[in-house]
Amino acid sequence: MSLLMDFNKIFRKYNLNITGIIHIGAHYGDELNDYINNGVQDIILFEPLSNNFDRLRENCVDLNANIQAYNVALGSKDGTATMYLSDNDTQSSSILKPKTHIEEMPWIHFEGTEEVEVKTLDGYDIKGCNFINIDVQGYEMEVFRGGKKTLEGIDYIYSEVNKAELYEGCAQIGELDSFLGEYGFERVETYWPEDWYNWGDALYIKKK
């Protein structure tokens, strides 16, 4: 799903010095041109759903950047998982079972599943990227638990956040604040699309 906060605006507002981007839950790669237009050349993409990944690869063709794409989900340990597929172009699909999401957004239905491979972020031993964009529908904490070493080299995190259990067992924004705070991150901006929405986006910056 596209960012709720415009990448170009936060790039300028916070004078971000991005050396490379890890995009987790890349979907179709709608933000790729924004990354490249702001001078980012090293981009690593993770997208677990097979049809999305095929389209993502097509969208990477002829782009002027060093792009690596992996057809896997990220989590706290290696294995496999069942993803619940949503009918809004799969934008709300998650490894976690939908909970209040069904009540808050009843126009979105979850009717299918797909088995996906799960790896840890640390297993890729990524160097040179200092910005994470993560949109994994409530599964953020599990991804970060599998990426503790990677977080040491990250300066910025743009993450979807929740203030209710939209998916069973999903991390709440306060839990993410506490976990990421242990690695020196501070939440500097948060955007909720509407007052009644229990999901939004947040930007975390590592304190120097």
CSV table of C-alpha atoms in Angstrom, one decimal:
chain,number,residue,atom,x,y,z
A,1,MET,CA,0.0,0.0,0.0
A,2,SER,CA,1.2,3.5,-0.8
A,3,LEU,CA,2.6,5.7,2.0
A,4,LEU,CA,0.1,7.8,3.9
A,5,MET,CA,2.7,10.5,4.4
A,6,ASP,CA,4.3,11.8,1.2
A,7,PHE,CA,7.9,10.4,0.9
A,8,ASN,CA,9.1,13.6,-0.9
A,9,LYS,CA,7.8,15.8,1.9
A,10,ILE,CA,9.3,13.8,4.8
A,11,PHE,CA,12.6,13.5,2.9
A,12,ARG,CA,12.8,17.3,2.7
A,13,LYS,CA,11.3,18.1,6.2
A,14,TYR,CA,13.7,15.9,8.1
A,15,ASN,CA,16.7,16.3,5.7
A,16,LEU,CA,17.0,12.6,5.5
A,17,ASN,CA,20.5,11.3,4.5
A,18,ILE,CA,19.4,8.0,3.0
A,19,THR,CA,22.2,5.6,1.8
A,20,GLY,CA,19.8,2.8,0.8
A,21,ILE,CA,16.3,1.6,1.4
A,22,ILE,CA,14.9,-1.8,2.6
A,23,HIS,CA,11.2,-1.9,1.7
A,24,ILE,CA,9.4,-4.7,3.5
A,25,GLY,CA,6.0,-5.5,2.0
A,26,ALA,CA,6.7,-3.8,-1.2
A,27,HIS,CA,3.5,-4.8,-3.0
A,28,TYR,CA,3.9,-3.3,-6.6
A,29,GLY,CA,6.7,-0.9,-5.7
A,30,ASP,CA,4.7,2.3,-6.1
A,31,GLU,CA,7.3,4.3,-4.2
A,32,LEU,CA,10.3,3.3,-6.3
A,33,ASN,CA,10.3,6.4,-8.5
A,34,ASP,CA,10.1,8.6,-5.4
A,35,TYR,CA,13.1,6.8,-3.9
A,36,ILE,CA,15.2,7.2,-7.1
A,37,ASN,CA,14.2,10.8,-7.7
A,38,ASN,CA,15.5,11.6,-4.3
A,39,GLY,CA,18.9,10.1,-5.1
A,40,VAL,CA,18.5,6.7,-3.6
A,41,GLN,CA,20.3,4.1,-5.7
A,42,ASP,CA,20.4,1.0,-3.4
A,43,ILE,CA,17.0,-0.5,-2.9
A,44,ILE,CA,16.1,-4.0,-1.4
A,45,LEU,CA,12.5,-5.2,-1.8
A,46,PHE,CA,10.7,-8.0,0.1
A,47,GLU,CA,7.2,-9.1,-1.2
A,48,PRO,CA,5.8,-12.5,-0.2
A,49,LEU,CA,2.8,-12.8,-2.5
A,50,SER,CA,3.6,-14.5,-5.8
A,51,ASN,CA,1.4,-12.4,-8.1
A,52,ASN,CA,2.4,-9.2,-6.5
A,53,PHE,CA,6.1,-10.2,-6.8
A,54,ASP,CA,5.7,-10.8,-10.5
A,55,ARG,CA,4.2,-7.4,-11.0
A,56,LEU,CA,6.9,-5.8,-8.8
A,57,ARG,CA,9.6,-7.3,-10.9
A,58,GLU,CA,8.0,-5.9,-14.0
A,59,ASN,CA,7.9,-2.5,-12.4
A,60,CYS,CA,11.6,-2.6,-11.7
A,61,VAL,CA,12.6,-3.1,-15.3
A,62,ASP,CA,14.6,-0.2,-16.8
A,63,LEU,CA,14.7,1.7,-13.5
A,64,ASN,CA,18.0,3.5,-12.9
A,65,ALA,CA,18.9,2.0,-9.6
A,66,ASN,CA,20.5,-1.0,-8.0
A,67,ILE,CA,17.4,-3.0,-7.0
A,68,GLN,CA,17.3,-6.5,-5.4
A,69,ALA,CA,13.9,-8.1,-4.9
A,70,TYR,CA,13.1,-11.2,-2.8
A,71,ASN,CA,9.8,-13.2,-3.0
A,72,VAL,CA,9.6,-13.9,0.8
A,73,ALA,CA,7.9,-12.7,3.9
A,74,LEU,CA,10.0,-11.6,6.9
A,75,GLY,CA,9.5,-12.7,10.4
A,76,SER,CA,11.3,-13.7,13.7
A,77,LYS,CA,12.4,-17.1,12.4
A,78,ASP,CA,12.7,-19.0,9.2
A,79,GLY,CA,9.8,-21.2,8.1
A,80,THR,CA,6.5,-21.0,6.2
A,81,ALA,CA,3.2,-19.2,7.0
A,82,THR,CA,-0.3,-18.8,5.7
A,83,MET,CA,-1.2,-15.3,4.5
A,84,TYR,CA,-4.9,-14.2,4.6
A,85,LEU,CA,-5.6,-12.5,1.2
A,86,SER,CA,-7.7,-9.4,1.0
A,87,ASP,CA,-9.8,-8.4,-2.0
A,88,ASN,CA,-8.6,-4.7,-2.0
A,89,ASP,CA,-5.8,-5.6,-4.4
A,90,THR,CA,-4.3,-7.6,-1.6
A,91,GLN,CA,-3.3,-4.4,0.2
A,92,SER,CA,-4.6,-5.6,3.6
A,93,SER,CA,-3.3,-9.1,3.3
A,94,SER,CA,-1.5,-10.4,6.4
A,95,ILE,CA,0.1,-13.4,8.1
A,96,LEU,CA,-2.1,-12.5,11.1
A,97,LYS,CA,-5.8,-13.4,11.1
A,98,PRO,CA,-8.0,-10.3,10.6
A,99,LYS,CA,-9.8,-9.2,13.8
A,100,THR,CA,-11.4,-5.7,14.2
A,101,HIS,CA,-10.3,-5.0,10.6
A,102,ILE,CA,-13.5,-6.8,9.5
A,103,GLU,CA,-15.7,-4.5,11.7
A,104,GLU,CA,-13.8,-1.3,11.0
A,105,MET,CA,-13.6,-1.8,7.2
A,106,PRO,CA,-16.4,-4.2,6.3
A,107,TRP,CA,-16.1,-3.4,2.6
A,108,ILE,CA,-12.7,-5.3,2.6
A,109,HIS,CA,-13.1,-9.1,2.6
A,110,PHE,CA,-10.6,-11.9,3.3
A,111,GLU,CA,-11.5,-14.8,1.1
A,112,GLY,CA,-8.4,-16.7,0.2
A,113,THR,CA,-5.0,-17.7,1.5
A,114,GLU,CA,-1.5,-18.3,0.2
A,115,GLU,CA,1.4,-20.2,1.7
A,116,VAL,CA,4.5,-18.1,1.8
A,117,GLU,CA,8.2,-18.6,2.7
A,118,VAL,CA,9.4,-16.7,5.8
A,119,LYS,CA,12.9,-15.6,6.4
A,120,THR,CA,14.6,-13.3,8.9
A,121,LEU,CA,15.9,-9.9,7.9
A,122,ASP,CA,19.2,-10.6,9.7
A,123,GLY,CA,19.6,-13.6,7.5
A,124,TYR,CA,20.3,-11.3,4.5
A,125,ASP,CA,23.2,-9.5,6.3
A,126,ILE,CA,22.3,-6.2,4.5
A,127,LYS,CA,24.9,-3.5,4.5
A,128,GLY,CA,24.7,0.1,3.3
A,129,CYS,CA,21.0,0.6,3.7
A,130,ASN,CA,19.8,2.9,6.6
A,131,PHE,CA,16.1,3.4,5.9
A,132,ILE,CA,13.4,0.8,6.4
A,133,ASN,CA,9.9,1.2,4.9
A,134,ILE,CA,7.7,-1.6,6.4
A,135,ASP,CA,4.1,-2.3,5.7
A,136,VAL,CA,3.2,-5.8,6.9
A,137,GLN,CA,-0.3,-5.4,8.4
A,138,GLY,CA,0.4,-5.8,12.1
A,139,TYR,CA,3.4,-8.2,11.7
A,140,GLU,CA,6.0,-5.4,12.2
A,141,MET,CA,7.2,-6.6,15.6
A,142,GLU,CA,7.9,-10.1,14.3
A,143,VAL,CA,9.9,-8.6,11.5
A,144,PHE,CA,11.9,-6.4,13.8
A,145,ARG,CA,12.6,-9.3,16.2
A,146,GLY,CA,14.2,-11.1,13.2
A,147,GLY,CA,16.2,-8.0,12.3
A,148,LYS,CA,17.9,-6.9,15.6
A,149,LYS,CA,21.4,-6.8,14.1
A,150,THR,CA,20.1,-5.0,11.0
A,151,LEU,CA,18.5,-2.3,13.1
A,152,GLU,CA,21.9,-1.4,14.5
A,153,GLY,CA,22.7,0.1,11.1
A,154,ILE,CA,19.4,1.7,10.4
A,155,ASP,CA,18.8,5.5,10.9
A,156,TYR,CA,15.1,5.8,9.8
A,157,ILE,CA,12.0,3.6,9.9
A,158,TYR,CA,8.8,4.4,8.2
A,159,SER,CA,6.2,1.9,9.6
A,160,GLU,CA,2.5,1.2,9.6
A,161,VAL,CA,1.2,1.4,13.1
A,162,ASN,CA,-1.9,0.2,15.0
A,163,LYS,CA,-3.7,1.4,18.1
A,164,ALA,CA,-6.2,-1.5,18.1
A,165,GLU,CA,-6.1,-5.2,17.4
A,166,LEU,CA,-7.0,-5.0,13.7
A,167,TYR,CA,-5.2,-8.4,13.3
A,168,GLU,CA,-5.0,-11.0,16.0
A,169,GLY,CA,-2.0,-10.3,18.2
A,170,CYS,CA,-0.7,-7.4,16.1
A,171,ALA,CA,1.7,-5.0,17.8
A,172,GLN,CA,0.3,-1.8,19.2
A,173,ILE,CA,2.0,1.6,18.6
A,174,GLY,CA,3.2,1.8,22.2
A,175,GLU,CA,4.8,-1.6,21.9
A,176,LEU,CA,6.7,-0.6,18.8
A,177,ASP,CA,7.8,2.7,20.5
A,178,SER,CA,9.2,0.7,23.4
A,179,PHE,CA,10.9,-1.9,21.2
A,180,LEU,CA,12.4,0.5,18.7
A,181,GLY,CA,13.4,2.8,21.6
A,182,GLU,CA,15.8,0.2,22.8
A,183,TYR,CA,17.7,0.7,19.5
A,184,GLY,CA,17.7,4.5,19.9
A,185,PHE,CA,14.6,5.3,17.7
A,186,GLU,CA,12.2,8.1,18.5
A,187,ARG,CA,8.8,8.5,16.8
A,188,VAL,CA,8.9,12.0,15.3
A,189,GLU,CA,5.7,12.0,13.3
A,190,THR,CA,2.5,10.0,13.2
A,191,TYR,CA,-0.4,10.2,10.7
A,192,TRP,CA,-3.9,8.7,11.2
A,193,PRO,CA,-6.1,9.1,8.1
A,194,GLU,CA,-9.2,9.8,10.2
A,195,ASP,CA,-9.8,10.2,14.0
A,196,TRP,CA,-11.7,6.9,14.1
A,197,TYR,CA,-9.0,5.0,12.2
A,198,ASN,CA,-7.0,2.6,14.4
A,199,TRP,CA,-4.2,2.4,11.9
A,200,GLY,CA,-1.8,4.9,10.4
A,201,ASP,CA,1.8,5.5,9.5
A,202,ALA,CA,4.7,6.7,11.7
A,203,LEU,CA,8.3,7.9,11.1
A,204,TYR,CA,11.0,6.9,13.6
A,205,ILE,CA,14.5,8.5,13.6
A,206,LYS,CA,17.4,7.2,15.5
A,207,LYS,CA,18.7,9.7,18.0
A,208,LYS,CA,22.3,10.7,17.5
